[in-house]
Coordinates of N, CA, C and O in Angstrom, one line a residue:
M10 N 38.2 75.3 70.8 CA 39.2 74.6 71.4 C 38.8 73.1 71.5 O 37.6 72.8 71.6
G11 N 39.8 72.2 71.6 CA 39.5 70.8 71.8 C 38.9 70.2 70.5 O 38.3 69.2 70.5
R12 N 39.1 70.9 69.4 CA 38.6 70.3 68.1 C 39.3 69.0 67.8 O 40.5 68.8 68.2
R13 N 38.6 68.2 67.1 CA 39.2 66.9 66.7 C 40.1 67.1 65.5 O 39.9 67.9 64.7
N14 N 41.2 66.4 65.6 CA 42.2 66.5 64.5 C 41.6 65.7 63.3 O 41.2 64.6 63.4
N15 N 41.5 66.4 62.1 CA 40.9 65.7 61.0 C 41.7 64.5 60.5 O 41.1 63.6 59.9
N16 N 42.9 64.3 60.9 CA 43.7 63.1 60.6 C 43.5 62.0 61.5 O 44.1 60.9 61.4
D17 N 42.7 62.2 62.5 CA 42.5 61.2 63.6 C 41.2 60.4 63.4 O 40.1 60.9 63.6
A18 N 41.4 59.1 63.2 CA 40.3 58.2 63.0 C 39.6 57.8 64.4 O 38.4 57.4 64.4
H19 N 40.3 58.0 65.5 CA 39.8 57.6 66.8 C 39.3 58.8 67.6 O 38.8 58.6 68.7
G20 N 39.4 60.0 67.1 CA 38.8 61.1 67.8 C 39.7 61.6 69.0 O 39.2 62.2 69.9
I21 N 41.0 61.2 69.0 CA 41.8 61.7 70.2 C 42.4 63.0 69.8 O 43.0 63.2 68.8
T22 N 42.1 64.0 70.7 CA 42.6 65.4 70.5 C 44.0 65.5 71.1 O 44.4 64.7 72.0
A23 N 44.7 66.6 70.8 CA 45.9 66.9 71.5 C 45.7 67.1 72.9 O 46.5 66.7 73.8
W24 N 44.5 67.7 73.3 CA 44.2 67.9 74.7 C 44.0 66.6 75.4 O 44.5 66.4 76.6
D25 N 43.4 65.6 74.8 CA 43.3 64.3 75.4 C 44.6 63.7 75.6 O 44.9 63.1 76.7
A26 N 45.5 63.8 74.6 CA 46.8 63.2 74.8 C 47.6 63.8 75.9 O 48.4 63.2 76.6
L27 N 47.5 65.1 76.1 CA 48.2 65.9 77.1 C 47.7 65.6 78.5 O 48.4 65.9 79.5
A28 N 46.6 64.9 78.6 CA 46.0 64.7 79.9 C 46.9 63.7 80.7 O 46.7 63.6 82.0
D29 N 47.7 62.9 80.1 CA 48.5 61.9 80.7 C 50.0 62.4 81.0 O 50.6 62.8 80.0
K30 N 50.4 62.2 82.2 CA 51.8 62.6 82.6 C 52.9 61.9 81.8 O 53.9 62.6 81.3
T31 N 52.7 60.6 81.5 CA 53.7 59.9 80.8 C 53.8 60.5 79.3 O 54.9 60.6 78.8
R32 N 52.7 60.7 78.7 CA 52.7 61.3 77.4 C 53.4 62.7 77.3 O 54.1 63.0 76.4
R33 N 53.1 63.5 78.4 CA 53.8 64.8 78.4 C 55.3 64.6 78.6 O 56.1 65.3 78.0
R34 N 55.7 63.6 79.3 CA 57.2 63.3 79.5 C 57.8 62.9 78.2 O 58.9 63.2 77.8
I35 N 57.0 62.1 77.4 CA 57.5 61.6 76.1 C 57.7 62.8 75.2 O 58.7 63.0 74.5
L36 N 56.7 63.7 75.2 CA 56.8 65.0 74.4 C 58.0 65.8 74.7 O 58.7 66.4 73.9
L37 N 58.4 65.9 76.0 CA 59.6 66.6 76.4 C 60.8 65.9 75.9 O 61.7 66.6 75.4
L38 N 60.8 64.6 75.8 CA 62.0 63.9 75.2 C 62.0 64.3 73.7 O 63.1 64.6 73.2
L39 N 60.9 64.2 73.0 CA 60.9 64.5 71.6 C 61.2 66.0 71.3 O 61.6 66.3 70.2
H40 N 61.0 66.8 72.3 CA 61.3 68.3 72.1 C 62.8 68.5 71.9 O 63.2 69.3 71.1
S41 N 63.6 67.7 72.5 CA 65.0 67.8 72.4 C 65.6 67.3 71.1 O 66.5 67.9 70.5
R42 N 65.0 66.2 70.6 CA 65.4 65.6 69.3 C 64.5 64.4 69.1 O 63.9 63.9 70.0
P43 N 64.5 63.9 67.8 CA 63.8 62.7 67.5 C 64.4 61.5 68.3 O 65.6 61.5 68.5
H44 N 63.5 60.5 68.6 CA 64.0 59.3 69.4 C 63.4 58.1 68.7 O 62.3 58.1 68.2
T45 N 64.1 57.0 68.8 CA 63.6 55.7 68.4 C 62.6 55.3 69.5 O 62.6 55.7 70.6
A46 N 61.7 54.3 69.1 CA 60.8 53.8 70.1 C 61.5 53.2 71.2 O 61.1 53.3 72.4
G47 N 62.6 52.5 70.9 CA 63.4 51.9 72.0 C 64.1 52.9 72.9 O 64.1 52.6 74.1
E48 N 64.5 54.0 72.4 CA 65.1 55.0 73.2 C 64.1 55.6 74.2 O 64.3 55.9 75.3
I49 N 62.9 55.8 73.7 CA 61.8 56.3 74.5 C 61.4 55.3 75.6 O 61.3 55.6 76.8
A50 N 61.3 54.0 75.2 CA 60.9 53.0 76.2 C 62.0 52.8 77.3 O 61.6 52.6 78.4
D51 N 63.2 53.0 76.9 CA 64.3 52.9 77.9 C 64.2 54.0 79.0 O 64.8 53.8 80.1
Q52 N 63.5 55.1 78.8 CA 63.3 56.2 79.7 C 62.2 55.9 80.8 O 62.1 56.7 81.7
F53 N 61.5 54.8 80.6 CA 60.3 54.6 81.5 C 60.4 53.2 82.0 O 60.8 52.2 81.4
E54 N 59.8 53.0 83.2 CA 59.7 51.7 83.8 C 58.3 51.2 83.5 O 57.5 50.9 84.4
L55 N 58.0 51.0 82.2 CA 56.7 50.5 81.8 C 57.0 49.4 80.8 O 58.0 49.3 80.2
S56 N 55.9 48.6 80.6 CA 56.0 47.5 79.6 C 56.1 48.2 78.2 O 55.7 49.3 77.9
A57 N 56.7 47.4 77.3 CA 56.8 47.9 75.9 C 55.4 48.1 75.3 O 55.2 49.1 74.6
A58 N 54.4 47.3 75.7 CA 53.1 47.5 75.2 C 52.5 48.8 75.7 O 51.8 49.5 75.0
T59 N 52.8 49.2 76.9 CA 52.2 50.4 77.5 C 52.9 51.6 76.8 O 52.2 52.6 76.4
V60 N 54.2 51.6 76.6 CA 54.9 52.7 75.9 C 54.3 52.8 74.5 O 54.1 53.9 74.0
S61 N 54.1 51.6 73.8 CA 53.6 51.6 72.5 C 52.2 52.3 72.4 O 51.9 53.0 71.5
H62 N 51.4 52.0 73.4 CA 50.1 52.6 73.5 C 50.2 54.1 73.6 O 49.5 54.9 72.9
H63 N 51.1 54.6 74.5 CA 51.2 56.1 74.6 C 51.7 56.7 73.3 O 51.3 57.8 72.9
L64 N 52.6 56.0 72.6 CA 53.1 56.6 71.4 C 52.0 56.6 70.3 O 51.9 57.5 69.5
A65 N 51.1 55.6 70.3 CA 50.0 55.5 69.4 C 49.1 56.7 69.7 O 48.6 57.3 68.7
V66 N 48.8 57.0 70.9 CA 47.9 58.1 71.3 C 48.5 59.4 70.8 O 47.8 60.3 70.2
L67 N 49.8 59.6 71.0 CA 50.5 60.8 70.6 C 50.4 60.9 69.0 O 50.2 62.0 68.5
R68 N 50.6 59.8 68.3 CA 50.5 59.9 66.9 C 49.1 60.2 66.4 O 48.9 61.1 65.6
E69 N 48.1 59.5 67.0 CA 46.7 59.7 66.6 C 46.3 61.1 66.9 O 45.4 61.7 66.2
S70 N 46.8 61.7 68.0 CA 46.4 63.1 68.3 C 47.1 64.1 67.4 O 46.7 65.3 67.4
G71 N 48.1 63.7 66.7 CA 48.9 64.6 65.9 C 50.1 65.3 66.5 O 50.8 66.0 65.9
L72 N 50.3 65.0 67.8 CA 51.4 65.7 68.5 C 52.8 65.1 68.2 O 53.8 65.7 68.3
A73 N 52.8 63.8 67.8 CA 54.0 63.1 67.4 C 53.8 62.5 66.0 O 52.7 62.1 65.6
V74 N 54.9 62.5 65.3 CA 55.0 61.9 64.0 C 56.0 60.7 64.0 O 56.9 60.8 64.8
C75 N 55.7 59.7 63.2 CA 56.6 58.5 63.2 C 57.1 58.3 61.8 O 56.3 58.3 60.9
E76 N 58.3 58.0 61.7 CA 58.9 57.7 60.4 C 59.6 56.4 60.5 O 60.4 56.1 61.5
R77 N 59.4 55.5 59.6 CA 60.1 54.2 59.6 C 61.3 54.3 58.8 O 61.3 54.8 57.6
R78 N 62.4 53.9 59.4 CA 63.7 53.8 58.7 C 64.2 52.3 58.8 O 64.6 51.9 59.9
A79 N 64.0 51.6 57.7 CA 64.2 50.1 57.7 C 63.4 49.5 58.8 O 62.2 49.6 58.8
Q80 N 64.0 48.9 59.8 CA 63.3 48.3 60.9 C 63.0 49.2 62.1 O 62.5 48.7 63.1
T81 N 63.5 50.4 62.0 CA 63.4 51.3 63.2 C 62.3 52.4 63.0 O 62.2 52.9 61.9
L82 N 61.6 52.6 64.1 CA 60.6 53.7 64.1 C 61.2 54.9 64.8 O 61.7 54.8 65.9
I83 N 61.2 56.0 64.1 CA 61.7 57.3 64.7 C 60.6 58.2 65.0 O 59.8 58.5 64.1
Y84 N 60.5 58.7 66.2 CA 59.4 59.6 66.6 C 59.9 61.0 66.8 O 61.0 61.2 67.3
S85 N 59.1 61.9 66.3 CA 59.5 63.3 66.5 C 58.3 64.2 66.9 O 57.1 63.7 66.7
L86 N 58.5 65.3 67.5 CA 57.5 66.2 67.9 C 56.9 66.9 66.7 O 57.7 67.4 65.8
S87 N 55.6 67.1 66.6 CA 55.0 67.8 65.5 C 54.9 69.3 66.0 O 54.0 69.6 66.8
T88 N 55.8 70.1 65.5 CA 55.8 71.5 65.9 C 54.5 72.2 65.4 O 54.0 73.1 66.1
A89 N 53.9 71.8 64.3 CA 52.7 72.4 63.9 C 51.6 72.2 64.9 O 50.8 73.1 65.2
A90 N 51.5 71.0 65.4 CA 50.4 70.6 66.4 C 50.6 71.4 67.7 O 49.7 71.9 68.3
V91 N 51.9 71.6 68.1 CA 52.2 72.4 69.3 C 51.8 73.8 69.1 O 51.3 74.5 69.9
Q92 N 52.2 74.3 67.9 CA 51.8 75.7 67.6 C 50.3 75.9 67.6 O 49.8 77.0 68.0
Q93 N 49.5 74.9 67.2 CA 48.1 75.0 67.2 C 47.6 75.1 68.6 O 46.7 75.9 69.0
L94 N 48.2 74.3 69.5 CA 47.8 74.4 70.9 C 48.1 75.8 71.5 O 47.3 76.3 72.3
V95 N 49.3 76.3 71.2 CA 49.6 77.6 71.7 C 48.6 78.7 71.2 O 48.2 79.5 71.9
K96 N 48.2 78.5 69.9 CA 47.2 79.4 69.4 C 45.9 79.3 70.1 O 45.3 80.3 70.5
E97 N 45.5 78.1 70.4 CA 44.2 77.9 71.2 C 44.3 78.5 72.6 O 43.4 79.0 73.1
L98 N 45.5 78.3 73.2 CA 45.7 78.8 74.6 C 45.8 80.4 74.6 O 45.5 81.0 75.6
S99 N 46.2 81.0 73.5 CA 46.4 82.4 73.5 C 45.2 83.2 73.7 O 45.2 84.4 74.2
V100 N 44.0 82.6 73.5 CA 42.8 83.3 73.8 C 42.7 83.7 75.3 O 42.0 84.7 75.7
F101 N 43.3 83.0 76.2 CA 43.3 83.2 77.6 C 44.2 84.4 78.0 O 44.1 84.9 79.1
L102 N 45.1 84.8 77.1 CA 46.0 85.9 77.3 C 45.5 87.2 76.8 O 46.0 88.3 77.2
K103 N 44.4 87.1 76.0 CA 43.9 88.4 75.4 C 42.9 89.0 76.4 O 42.2 88.3 77.1
K104 N 42.8 90.3 76.4 CA 41.9 91.0 77.3 C 40.8 91.6 76.5 O 40.9 92.0 75.4

Protein backbone atom coordinates (compact mmCIF):
# COMPACT_ATOMS: atom_id res chain seq x y z
CA MET A 1 0.00 0.00 0.00
CA GLY A 2 1.03 3.58 -0.54
CA ARG A 3 3.25 2.62 -3.45
CA ARG A 4 4.55 5.43 -5.57
CA ASN A 5 2.90 5.86 -8.93
CA ASN A 6 5.50 5.10 -11.61
CA ASN A 7 4.20 8.01 -13.69
CA ASP A 8 4.84 10.46 -10.87
CA ALA A 9 8.05 12.47 -10.92
CA HIS A 10 7.33 14.12 -7.56
CA GLY A 11 6.49 11.02 -5.55
CA ILE A 12 2.89 12.00 -4.73
CA THR A 13 0.77 8.92 -4.12
CA ALA A 14 -2.98 8.68 -4.44
CA TRP A 15 -3.05 8.38 -0.65
CA ASP A 16 -1.15 11.67 -0.33
CA ALA A 17 -3.65 13.34 -2.65
CA LEU A 18 -6.63 11.98 -0.72
CA ALA A 19 -5.34 13.47 2.52
CA ASP A 20 -6.78 16.86 1.58
CA LYS A 21 -10.52 17.58 1.85
CA THR A 22 -10.55 19.97 -1.11
CA ARG A 23 -8.97 17.36 -3.37
CA ARG A 24 -11.53 14.79 -2.23
CA ARG A 25 -14.29 17.28 -3.12
CA ILE A 26 -12.74 17.82 -6.55
CA LEU A 27 -12.71 14.05 -7.11
CA LEU A 28 -16.41 13.91 -6.23
CA LEU A 29 -17.06 16.54 -8.91
CA LEU A 30 -15.04 14.55 -11.43
CA HIS A 31 -16.92 11.38 -10.49
CA SER A 32 -20.12 12.84 -11.95
CA ARG A 33 -18.52 13.98 -15.24
CA PRO A 34 -15.40 15.63 -16.65
CA HIS A 35 -15.05 19.32 -15.77
CA THR A 36 -13.03 22.20 -17.12
CA ALA A 37 -10.55 23.82 -14.77
CA GLY A 38 -12.84 26.86 -14.66
CA GLU A 39 -15.87 24.80 -13.71
CA ILE A 40 -13.91 23.23 -10.88
CA ALA A 41 -12.59 26.59 -9.67
CA ASP A 42 -16.13 28.01 -9.66
CA GLN A 43 -17.10 25.43 -7.00
CA PHE A 44 -14.57 26.70 -4.46
CA GLU A 45 -13.84 29.95 -2.67
CA LEU A 46 -10.13 29.59 -3.36
CA SER A 47 -7.67 31.45 -5.53
CA ALA A 48 -7.10 30.14 -9.03
CA ALA A 49 -3.52 29.33 -8.03
CA THR A 50 -4.69 27.20 -5.11
CA VAL A 51 -7.16 25.27 -7.26
CA SER A 52 -4.45 24.81 -9.88
CA HIS A 53 -2.15 23.39 -7.20
CA HIS A 54 -4.83 20.88 -6.09
CA LEU A 55 -5.42 19.84 -9.69
CA ALA A 56 -1.68 19.37 -10.22
CA VAL A 57 -1.47 17.12 -7.15
CA LEU A 58 -4.39 15.05 -8.41
CA ARG A 59 -2.77 14.71 -11.84
CA GLU A 60 0.63 13.84 -10.38
CA SER A 61 -0.92 11.21 -8.12
CA GLY A 62 -2.68 9.64 -11.08
CA LEU A 63 -6.19 10.17 -9.69
CA ALA A 64 -7.12 12.76 -12.30
CA VAL A 65 -6.25 13.05 -15.95
CA CYS A 66 -6.19 16.24 -17.97
CA GLU A 67 -6.90 16.67 -21.65
CA ARG A 68 -6.30 19.88 -23.54
CA ARG A 69 -8.96 20.85 -26.07
CA ALA A 70 -7.76 24.00 -27.80
CA GLN A 71 -7.39 26.52 -24.95
CA THR A 72 -9.44 24.50 -22.46
CA LEU A 73 -8.22 21.95 -19.92
CA ILE A 74 -10.69 19.14 -19.24
CA TYR A 75 -10.19 17.10 -16.07
CA SER A 76 -11.63 13.65 -15.48
CA LEU A 77 -11.39 10.95 -12.85
CA SER A 78 -8.97 8.10 -13.48
CA THR A 79 -11.11 5.07 -12.80
CA ALA A 80 -8.03 2.83 -13.04
CA ALA A 81 -6.40 4.70 -10.16
CA VAL A 82 -9.58 4.49 -8.07
CA GLN A 83 -9.84 0.77 -8.78
CA GLN A 84 -6.24 0.37 -7.57
CA LEU A 85 -7.14 2.13 -4.31
CA VAL A 86 -10.13 -0.17 -3.85
CA LYS A 87 -7.88 -3.16 -4.46
CA GLU A 88 -5.40 -1.91 -1.86
CA LEU A 89 -8.18 -1.32 0.67
CA SER A 90 -9.73 -4.73 0.05
CA VAL A 91 -7.04 -6.39 2.18
CA PHE A 92 -8.82 -4.93 5.21
CA LEU A 93 -12.01 -6.76 4.27
CA LYS A 94 -10.38 -10.18 4.05
CA LYS A 95 -10.33 -12.44 7.07
